[in-house]
């Protein structure tokens, strides 16, 4: 479901089943582009084809608004080269839509990375407190599901696995460079049960904490 507000546009690609529900008093314009027009944008780079492959909502910028208005006016006129003008203007509108989509995606990626850096900072500060993904999500003012999606998009693993990866990296550091007992290391990483810490370490590293430490002491 995509909601369109005042000053925004909605782009719907071919083969996308959809329906519109208009609020009372809604105003706007609808442009339907033949598939042949969309397919003949030149040069048809991967970036523009990808940007126009899925539905999205964006802001109506001045350039896009001018291009859409000119396309509408030209369509209503008559002239020997009207068809060529209409196709060219349609390509201009589509290219503007694609640029808006790519800019929005870049902004989304920057936001994702910023939140991931914030998560890393929180993990380092609260690693000994046994925080769960839900705790970290609350601290970042996002839902647990959204936090997992951010982690998965950036690293390929969910929030819980990402948090545990940080714990195990710190466990490796402590095992290699300190003489702390394995149970104490587990406590410092938020594990109240030493046997469970050893179980999770073995699942992550393929060996027990003691065997891992032996690699640095023998």
Coordinates of C-alpha atoms in Angstrom, one line a residue:
X1 CA 0.0 0.0 0.0
X2 CA 1.4 3.4 -1.1
X3 CA -0.1 6.6 0.2
X4 CA 0.2 9.8 -1.9
X5 CA 0.1 13.2 -0.2
X6 CA -0.2 16.7 -1.6
X7 CA 2.8 17.6 -3.7
X8 CA 3.7 13.9 -4.4
X9 CA 3.5 11.6 -7.3
X10 CA 2.9 7.8 -7.7
X11 CA 4.7 5.8 -10.4
X12 CA 3.3 2.4 -11.3
X13 CA 5.3 0.2 -13.8
X14 CA 3.9 -2.2 -16.3
X15 CA 2.5 -5.6 -15.2
X16 CA 1.8 -4.2 -11.7
X17 CA -1.7 -5.0 -10.6
X18 CA -3.1 -2.0 -8.7
X19 CA -6.2 0.0 -7.8
X20 CA -6.7 3.6 -6.7
X21 CA -8.7 4.8 -3.7
X22 CA -9.2 8.6 -3.8
X23 CA -10.1 10.7 -0.8
X24 CA -12.9 13.2 -1.3
X25 CA -11.6 16.4 -2.9
X26 CA -8.5 14.7 -4.4
X27 CA -7.0 16.5 -7.4
X28 CA -4.2 15.6 -9.7
X29 CA -3.1 14.3 -13.1
X30 CA -2.8 10.8 -14.4
X31 CA -0.3 10.0 -17.3
X32 CA -0.4 6.6 -19.0
X33 CA 2.7 5.8 -21.0
X34 CA 2.7 3.1 -23.7
X35 CA 5.2 0.3 -22.9
X36 CA 6.9 1.2 -26.2
X37 CA 7.7 4.7 -24.9
X38 CA 9.1 3.5 -21.6
X39 CA 11.2 0.8 -23.4
X40 CA 12.7 3.3 -25.9
X41 CA 14.4 5.6 -23.4
X42 CA 17.9 6.2 -24.7
X43 CA 20.4 5.3 -23.4
X44 CA 18.4 2.6 -21.4
X45 CA 21.0 2.1 -18.7
X46 CA 20.6 -0.5 -15.9
X47 CA 20.1 2.4 -13.4
X48 CA 17.1 3.9 -15.1
X49 CA 15.5 0.5 -15.9
X50 CA 15.9 -0.6 -12.3
X51 CA 14.5 2.7 -11.0
X52 CA 11.4 2.3 -13.2
X53 CA 10.9 -1.4 -12.4
X54 CA 8.8 -1.1 -9.2
X55 CA 6.2 1.3 -7.9
X56 CA 7.2 4.2 -5.8
X57 CA 6.1 7.6 -4.4
X58 CA 8.2 10.7 -4.5
X59 CA 8.1 14.5 -4.3
X60 CA 7.0 16.7 -7.3
X61 CA 10.1 18.8 -7.9
X62 CA 10.0 22.0 -10.1
X63 CA 11.7 20.3 -13.0
X64 CA 9.4 17.3 -13.0
X65 CA 6.3 19.6 -12.7
X66 CA 7.4 21.7 -15.6
X67 CA 8.1 18.6 -17.8
X68 CA 4.7 17.1 -16.9
X69 CA 2.9 20.3 -17.6
X70 CA 4.6 20.7 -20.9
X71 CA 3.8 17.1 -21.9
X72 CA 0.1 17.7 -21.0
X73 CA 0.0 20.9 -23.1
X74 CA 1.8 19.5 -26.1
X75 CA -0.5 16.4 -26.1
X76 CA -3.4 18.7 -26.5
X77 CA -1.9 20.7 -29.4
X78 CA -1.7 19.8 -33.1
X79 CA 1.3 20.0 -35.4
X80 CA 3.4 18.1 -37.9
X81 CA 5.9 16.9 -35.3
X82 CA 3.6 16.6 -32.3
X83 CA 4.2 12.8 -31.9
X84 CA 7.9 13.3 -31.8
X85 CA 7.6 16.1 -29.2
X86 CA 5.3 14.0 -27.0
X87 CA 7.7 11.0 -27.0
X88 CA 10.6 13.2 -26.1
X89 CA 8.7 14.9 -23.3
X90 CA 7.5 11.6 -22.0
X91 CA 11.1 10.4 -21.8
X92 CA 12.0 13.6 -19.9
X93 CA 9.2 12.9 -17.4
X94 CA 10.3 9.3 -17.0
X95 CA 13.9 10.3 -16.6
X96 CA 13.0 12.8 -13.9
X97 CA 11.0 10.1 -12.1
X98 CA 13.9 7.7 -12.2
X99 CA 16.3 10.4 -10.9
X100 CA 13.9 11.1 -8.0
X101 CA 13.8 7.4 -7.2
X102 CA 17.6 7.0 -7.2
X103 CA 18.1 10.0 -5.0
X104 CA 15.5 8.7 -2.5
X105 CA 17.3 5.3 -2.5
X106 CA 20.7 7.0 -1.8
X107 CA 19.1 8.9 1.1
X108 CA 17.6 5.7 2.4
X109 CA 21.0 4.0 2.3
X110 CA 22.6 6.8 4.2
X111 CA 19.9 6.6 6.9
X112 CA 20.4 2.8 7.1
X113 CA 24.2 3.1 7.6
X114 CA 23.8 5.9 10.1
X115 CA 21.4 3.7 12.2
X116 CA 23.8 0.8 11.9
X117 CA 26.7 2.9 13.2
X118 CA 24.4 4.0 16.1
X119 CA 23.6 0.3 16.8
X120 CA 27.3 -0.6 16.8
X121 CA 27.9 2.2 19.4
X122 CA 25.0 1.0 21.6
X123 CA 26.3 -2.6 21.4
X124 CA 29.7 -1.6 22.6
X125 CA 28.2 0.5 25.5
X126 CA 25.7 -2.2 26.6
X127 CA 27.4 -5.4 25.7
X128 CA 27.6 -6.6 29.3
X129 CA 23.9 -5.9 30.1
X130 CA 22.3 -8.7 28.1
X131 CA 20.3 -6.4 25.9
X132 CA 18.2 -8.1 23.3
X133 CA 17.3 -6.9 19.8
X134 CA 14.1 -5.5 21.3
X135 CA 16.1 -3.4 23.7
X136 CA 18.4 -2.0 21.0
X137 CA 15.4 -1.3 18.8
X138 CA 13.7 0.7 21.5
X139 CA 16.9 2.7 22.1
X140 CA 17.0 3.6 18.4
X141 CA 13.2 4.4 18.3
X142 CA 12.5 1.7 15.7
X143 CA 10.6 -1.6 15.8
X144 CA 12.5 -4.8 16.3
X145 CA 11.4 -6.0 12.8
X146 CA 12.6 -2.7 11.2
X147 CA 16.0 -3.1 13.0
X148 CA 16.3 -6.6 11.7
X149 CA 15.5 -5.5 8.2
X150 CA 18.2 -2.8 8.5
X151 CA 20.8 -5.3 9.7
X152 CA 19.8 -7.8 7.0
X153 CA 20.0 -5.3 4.2
X154 CA 23.5 -4.2 5.3
X155 CA 25.0 -7.5 6.5
X156 CA 22.7 -10.4 5.4
X157 CA 21.9 -11.3 9.0
X158 CA 19.1 -10.3 11.4
X159 CA 19.5 -8.1 14.4
X160 CA 19.8 -10.9 16.9
X161 CA 22.6 -12.6 14.9
X162 CA 24.3 -9.3 14.3
X163 CA 24.3 -8.5 18.0
X164 CA 25.7 -11.9 18.8
X165 CA 28.4 -11.5 16.2
X166 CA 29.6 -8.5 18.1
X167 CA 29.5 -10.4 21.4
X168 CA 31.6 -13.3 19.9
X169 CA 34.1 -10.9 18.4
X170 CA 34.6 -9.4 21.8
X171 CA 34.8 -12.9 23.4
X172 CA 37.6 -13.7 21.0
X173 CA 39.5 -10.6 22.0
X174 CA 39.1 -11.3 25.7
X175 CA 40.1 -15.0 25.3
X176 CA 43.2 -14.2 23.3
X177 CA 44.5 -11.2 25.2
X178 CA 43.3 -11.7 28.9
X179 CA 43.5 -14.4 31.5
X180 CA 39.9 -13.9 32.6
X181 CA 38.1 -17.2 33.3
X182 CA 35.7 -18.3 30.5
X183 CA 32.7 -17.9 32.8
X184 CA 33.8 -14.3 33.6
X185 CA 34.0 -13.5 29.9
X186 CA 30.5 -14.8 29.5
X187 CA 29.2 -12.7 32.3
X188 CA 30.9 -9.6 30.8
X189 CA 29.1 -10.2 27.6
X190 CA 25.7 -10.5 29.1
X191 CA 25.4 -14.3 29.4
X192 CA 24.2 -15.3 32.9
X193 CA 24.8 -19.0 32.2
X194 CA 28.4 -19.9 31.4
X195 CA 27.4 -23.2 29.7
X196 CA 25.1 -21.3 27.3
X197 CA 27.9 -18.9 26.5
X198 CA 30.2 -21.8 25.6
X199 CA 27.4 -23.3 23.5
X200 CA 26.9 -20.1 21.6
X201 CA 30.6 -19.5 21.2
X202 CA 31.0 -23.0 19.8
X203 CA 28.1 -22.5 17.4
X204 CA 29.7 -19.3 16.1
X205 CA 33.4 -20.3 16.0
X206 CA 33.3 -24.1 15.7
X207 CA 35.3 -24.7 18.8
X208 CA 34.9 -24.2 22.6
X209 CA 36.2 -21.0 24.3
X210 CA 39.0 -23.0 25.9
X211 CA 40.1 -24.5 22.6
X212 CA 40.1 -21.0 21.0
X213 CA 42.2 -19.6 23.9
X214 CA 44.7 -22.5 23.6
X215 CA 45.6 -21.3 20.1
X216 CA 47.2 -18.2 21.7
X217 CA 48.8 -19.9 24.7
X218 CA 50.5 -22.9 23.2

